[in-house]
Tab-separated table of C-alpha atoms and ligand atoms in Angstrom:
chain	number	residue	atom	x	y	z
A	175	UNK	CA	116.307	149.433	194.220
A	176	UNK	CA	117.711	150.552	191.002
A	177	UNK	CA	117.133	154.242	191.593
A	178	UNK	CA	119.204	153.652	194.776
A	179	UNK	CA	121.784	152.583	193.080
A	180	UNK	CA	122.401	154.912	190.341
A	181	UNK	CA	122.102	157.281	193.143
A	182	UNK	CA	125.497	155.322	195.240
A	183	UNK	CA	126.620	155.646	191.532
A	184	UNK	CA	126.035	159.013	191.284
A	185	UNK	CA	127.178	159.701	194.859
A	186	UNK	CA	130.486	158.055	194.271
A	187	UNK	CA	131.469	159.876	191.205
A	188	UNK	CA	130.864	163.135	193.087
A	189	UNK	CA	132.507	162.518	196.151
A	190	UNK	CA	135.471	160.347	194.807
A	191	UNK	CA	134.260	156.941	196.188
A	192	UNK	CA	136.402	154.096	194.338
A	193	UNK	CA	133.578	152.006	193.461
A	194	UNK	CA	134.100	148.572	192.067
A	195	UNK	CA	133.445	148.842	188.159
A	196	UNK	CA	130.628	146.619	186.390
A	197	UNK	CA	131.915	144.522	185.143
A	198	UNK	CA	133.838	143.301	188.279
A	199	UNK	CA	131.065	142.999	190.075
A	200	UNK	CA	129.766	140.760	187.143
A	201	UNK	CA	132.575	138.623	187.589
A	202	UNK	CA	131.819	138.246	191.132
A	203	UNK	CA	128.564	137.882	191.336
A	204	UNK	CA	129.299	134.757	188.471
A	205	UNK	CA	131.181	133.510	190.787
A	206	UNK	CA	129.363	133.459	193.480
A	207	UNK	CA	126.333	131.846	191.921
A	208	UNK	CA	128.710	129.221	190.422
A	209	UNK	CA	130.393	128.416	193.608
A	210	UNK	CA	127.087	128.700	195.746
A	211	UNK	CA	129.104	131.067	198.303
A	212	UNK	CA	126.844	132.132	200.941
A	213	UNK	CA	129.579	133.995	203.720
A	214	UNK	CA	131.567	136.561	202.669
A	215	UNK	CA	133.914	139.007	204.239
A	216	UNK	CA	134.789	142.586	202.460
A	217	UNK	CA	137.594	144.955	203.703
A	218	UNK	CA	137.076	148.147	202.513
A	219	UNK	CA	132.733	148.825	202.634
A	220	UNK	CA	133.208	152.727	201.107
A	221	UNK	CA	129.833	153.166	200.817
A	222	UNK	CA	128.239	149.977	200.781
A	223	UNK	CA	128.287	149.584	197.024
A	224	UNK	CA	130.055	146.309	195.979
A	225	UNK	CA	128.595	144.620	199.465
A	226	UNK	CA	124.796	145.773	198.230
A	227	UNK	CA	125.640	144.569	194.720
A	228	UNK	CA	127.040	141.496	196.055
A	229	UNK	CA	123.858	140.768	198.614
A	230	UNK	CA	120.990	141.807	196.439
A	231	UNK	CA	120.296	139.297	194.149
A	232	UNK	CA	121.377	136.593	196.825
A	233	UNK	CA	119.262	136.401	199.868
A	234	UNK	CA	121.411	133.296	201.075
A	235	UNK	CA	124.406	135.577	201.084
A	236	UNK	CA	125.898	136.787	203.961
A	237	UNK	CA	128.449	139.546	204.118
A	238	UNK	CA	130.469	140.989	206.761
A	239	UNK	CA	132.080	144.192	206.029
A	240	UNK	CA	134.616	146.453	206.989
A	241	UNK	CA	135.281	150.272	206.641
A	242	UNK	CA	137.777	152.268	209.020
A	243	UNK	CA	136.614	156.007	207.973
A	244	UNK	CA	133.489	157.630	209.883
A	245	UNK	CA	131.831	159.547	207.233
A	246	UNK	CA	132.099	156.525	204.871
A	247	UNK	CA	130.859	153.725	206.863
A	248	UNK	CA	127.685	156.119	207.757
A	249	UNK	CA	127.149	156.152	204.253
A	250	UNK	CA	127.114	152.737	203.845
A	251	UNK	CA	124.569	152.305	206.851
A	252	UNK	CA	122.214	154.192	204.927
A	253	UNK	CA	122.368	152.381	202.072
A	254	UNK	CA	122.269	149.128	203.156
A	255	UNK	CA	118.792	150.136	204.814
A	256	UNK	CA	117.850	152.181	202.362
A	257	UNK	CA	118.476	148.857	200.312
A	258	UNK	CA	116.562	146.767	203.025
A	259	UNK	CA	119.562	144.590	203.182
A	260	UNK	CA	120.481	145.272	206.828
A	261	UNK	CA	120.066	141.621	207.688
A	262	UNK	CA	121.797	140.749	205.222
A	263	UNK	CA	124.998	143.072	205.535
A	264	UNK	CA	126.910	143.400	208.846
A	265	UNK	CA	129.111	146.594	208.606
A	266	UNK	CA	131.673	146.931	210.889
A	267	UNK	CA	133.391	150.273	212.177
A	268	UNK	CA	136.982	149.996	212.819
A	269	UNK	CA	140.422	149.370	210.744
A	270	UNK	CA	140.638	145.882	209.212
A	271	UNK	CA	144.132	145.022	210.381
A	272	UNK	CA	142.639	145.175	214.108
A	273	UNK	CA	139.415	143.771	213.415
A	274	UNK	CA	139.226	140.079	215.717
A	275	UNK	CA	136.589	137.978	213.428
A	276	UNK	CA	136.994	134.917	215.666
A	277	UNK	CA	134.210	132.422	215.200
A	278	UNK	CA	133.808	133.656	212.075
A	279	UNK	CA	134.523	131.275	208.096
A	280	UNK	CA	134.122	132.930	204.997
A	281	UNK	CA	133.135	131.077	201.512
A	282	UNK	CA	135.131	134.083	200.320
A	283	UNK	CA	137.156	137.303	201.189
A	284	UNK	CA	137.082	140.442	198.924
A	285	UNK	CA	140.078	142.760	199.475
A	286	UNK	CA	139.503	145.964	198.534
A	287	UNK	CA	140.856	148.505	201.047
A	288	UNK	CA	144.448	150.539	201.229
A	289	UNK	CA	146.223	148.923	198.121
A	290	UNK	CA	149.548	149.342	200.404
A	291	UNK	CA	148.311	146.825	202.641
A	292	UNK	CA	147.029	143.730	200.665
A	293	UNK	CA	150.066	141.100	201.932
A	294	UNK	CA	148.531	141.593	205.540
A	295	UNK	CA	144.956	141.388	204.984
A	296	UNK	CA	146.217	138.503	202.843
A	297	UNK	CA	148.198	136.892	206.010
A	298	UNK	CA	145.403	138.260	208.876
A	299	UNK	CA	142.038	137.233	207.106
A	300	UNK	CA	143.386	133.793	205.352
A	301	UNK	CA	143.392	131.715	208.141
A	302	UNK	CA	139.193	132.969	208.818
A	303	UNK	CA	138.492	131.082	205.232
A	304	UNK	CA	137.151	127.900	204.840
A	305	UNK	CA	138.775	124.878	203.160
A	306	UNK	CA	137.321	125.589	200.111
A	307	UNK	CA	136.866	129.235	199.661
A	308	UNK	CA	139.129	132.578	197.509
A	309	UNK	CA	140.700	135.284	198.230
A	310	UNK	CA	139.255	137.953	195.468
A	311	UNK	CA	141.363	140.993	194.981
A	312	UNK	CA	140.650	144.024	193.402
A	313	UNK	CA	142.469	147.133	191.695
A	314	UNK	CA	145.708	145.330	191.067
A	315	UNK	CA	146.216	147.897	187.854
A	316	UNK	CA	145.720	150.498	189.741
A	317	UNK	CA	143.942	152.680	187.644
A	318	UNK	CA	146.156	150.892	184.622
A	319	UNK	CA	149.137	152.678	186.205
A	320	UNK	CA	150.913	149.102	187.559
A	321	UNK	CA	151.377	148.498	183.740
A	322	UNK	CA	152.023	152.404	182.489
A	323	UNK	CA	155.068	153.511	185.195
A	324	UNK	CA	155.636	156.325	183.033
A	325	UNK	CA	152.464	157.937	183.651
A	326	UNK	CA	153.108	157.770	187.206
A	327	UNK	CA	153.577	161.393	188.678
A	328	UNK	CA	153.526	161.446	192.553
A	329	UNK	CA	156.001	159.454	194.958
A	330	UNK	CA	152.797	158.866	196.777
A	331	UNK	CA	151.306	156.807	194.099
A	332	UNK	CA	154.536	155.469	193.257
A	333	UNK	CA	154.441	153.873	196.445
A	334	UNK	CA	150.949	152.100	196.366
A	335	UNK	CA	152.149	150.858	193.016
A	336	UNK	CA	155.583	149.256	194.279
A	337	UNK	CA	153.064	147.880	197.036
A	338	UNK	CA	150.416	146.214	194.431
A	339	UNK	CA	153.592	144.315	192.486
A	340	UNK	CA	155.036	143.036	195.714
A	341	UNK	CA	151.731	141.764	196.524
A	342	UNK	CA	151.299	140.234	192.741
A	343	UNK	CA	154.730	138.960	193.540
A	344	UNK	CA	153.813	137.584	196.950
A	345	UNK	CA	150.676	135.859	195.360
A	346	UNK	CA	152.581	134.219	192.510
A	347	UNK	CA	155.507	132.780	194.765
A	348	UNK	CA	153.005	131.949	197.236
A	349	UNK	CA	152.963	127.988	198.099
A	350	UNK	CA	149.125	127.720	200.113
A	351	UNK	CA	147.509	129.016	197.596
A	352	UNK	CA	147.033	129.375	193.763
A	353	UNK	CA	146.108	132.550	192.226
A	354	UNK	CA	144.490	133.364	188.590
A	355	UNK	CA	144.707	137.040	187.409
A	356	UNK	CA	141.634	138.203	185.577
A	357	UNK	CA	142.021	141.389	182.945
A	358	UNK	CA	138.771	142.489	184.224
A	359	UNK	CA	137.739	146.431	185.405
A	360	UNK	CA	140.567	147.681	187.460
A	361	UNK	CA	142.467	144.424	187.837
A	362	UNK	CA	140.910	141.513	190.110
A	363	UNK	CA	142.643	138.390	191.466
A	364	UNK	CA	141.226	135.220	192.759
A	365	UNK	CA	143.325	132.845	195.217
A	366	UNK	CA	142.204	129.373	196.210
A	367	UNK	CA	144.259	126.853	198.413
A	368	UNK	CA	146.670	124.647	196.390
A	369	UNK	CA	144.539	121.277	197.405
A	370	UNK	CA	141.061	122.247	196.082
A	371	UNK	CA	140.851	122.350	192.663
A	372	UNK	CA	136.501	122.080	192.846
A	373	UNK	CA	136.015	126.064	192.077
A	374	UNK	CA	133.409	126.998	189.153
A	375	UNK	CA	133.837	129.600	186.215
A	376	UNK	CA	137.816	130.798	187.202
A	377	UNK	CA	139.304	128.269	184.158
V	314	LIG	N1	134.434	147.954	198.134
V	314	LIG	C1	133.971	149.301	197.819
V	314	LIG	C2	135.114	150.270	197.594
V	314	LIG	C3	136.099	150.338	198.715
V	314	LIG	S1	137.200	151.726	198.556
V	314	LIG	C4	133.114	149.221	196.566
V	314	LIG	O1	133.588	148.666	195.569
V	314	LIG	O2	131.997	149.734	196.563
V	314	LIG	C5	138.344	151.336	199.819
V	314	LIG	C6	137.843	151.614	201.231
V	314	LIG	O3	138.692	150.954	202.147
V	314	LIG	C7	137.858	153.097	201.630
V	314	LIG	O4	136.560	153.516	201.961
V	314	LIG	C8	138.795	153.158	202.831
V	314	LIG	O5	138.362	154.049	203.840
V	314	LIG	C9	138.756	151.736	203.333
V	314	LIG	N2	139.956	151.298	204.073
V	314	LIG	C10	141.247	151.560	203.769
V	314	LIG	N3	142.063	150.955	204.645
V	314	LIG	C11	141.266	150.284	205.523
V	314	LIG	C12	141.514	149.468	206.659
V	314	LIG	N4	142.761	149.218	207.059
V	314	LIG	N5	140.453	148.946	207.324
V	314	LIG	C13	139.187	149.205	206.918
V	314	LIG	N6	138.896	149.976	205.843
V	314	LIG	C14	139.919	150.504	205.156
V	315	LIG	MG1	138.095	148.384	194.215
């Protein structure tokens, strides 16, 4: 298992894969032990990393999974066997925003797909998570650029960071839920309905 993974590692760094740092992943994985999470729903697989990391010390965890590009989600299918976590990981093909989950509750939701689009997953995938259960966000310094503008050379990514402080914005003014920003790898967030205040390790 750990040879696999250096190899995703490895993989990633060659091919450009935005994998989730370590000690994100750290965070998470606190949390979910903590919080005794057991469904959870990614958007954005890449290449299976975070959902592997996230599944593999957890056999009561269940993750569903969602990747829009081809070569990527292929990737991930590999892995996750390669891994042996196949029954653990469900990995669906298609864009997130027209994804139909009905039936489906998640303990927790881990946004990590096109940074330009976090207020809709946000508004789509809320309403599939239970009473109790977060939002987790990722990249919200964007590579440390959300906080260094001046560094900033491409309208492009000028753009994605506008996006990522409208969605910080959005999250702070937003009355359903409460959100806690955490200075961990590339930025993460965690949101949790304004009525439950019974979450573990976010305080
Ligand atoms: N969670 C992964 C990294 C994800 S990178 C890890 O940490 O290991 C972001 C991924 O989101 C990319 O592979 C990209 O193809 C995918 N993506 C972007 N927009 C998407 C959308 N609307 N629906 C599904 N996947 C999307
Ligand atoms: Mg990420």
């Amino acid at each position: 298992m750990n040879e696999l993974i250096k190899d995703m590692e490895r993989y990633a760094e060659a091919n450009n894969v935005p994998i989730i740092e370590s000690d994100s992943i750290e965070f998470i994985n606190k949390y979910i032990e903590l919080n005794n999470t057991k469904k959870i729903l990614e958007i954005g697989t890449a290449i299976g990393y975070s959902a592997i990391m996230m599944a593999k010390d957890h056999p009561d965890v269940e993750i569903v999974t969602i990747e829009k590009d081809e070569k990527r989600y292929r990737e991930a299918i590999k892995n996750i066997k390669n891994c042996g976590l196949e029954n653990q990981i469900e990995v669906v093909y298609n864009d997130a925003l027209e994804t139909n989950l009905s039936g489906y509750k998640f303990d927790m939701i881990f946004i990590d797909a096109a940074k330009g689009q976090y207020v809709k997953y946000f508004d789509k995938f809320k309403f599939y998570l239970n009473e109790n259960g977060v939002i987790i966000s990722d990249n919200l310094k964007f590579h440390g650029l959300v906080e260094n503008k001046d560094m900033i050379e491409s309208k492009n990514v000028q753009g994605i960071v506008n996006k990522i402080e409208q969605y910080i914005d959005y999250l702070n003014e937003n009355d359903e839920f409460i959100t806690k920003f955490f200075d961990v790898g590339d930025g993460l967030s965690v949101s949790y309905r304004s009525n439950n205040a019974n979450i573990e390790g976010i305080n």
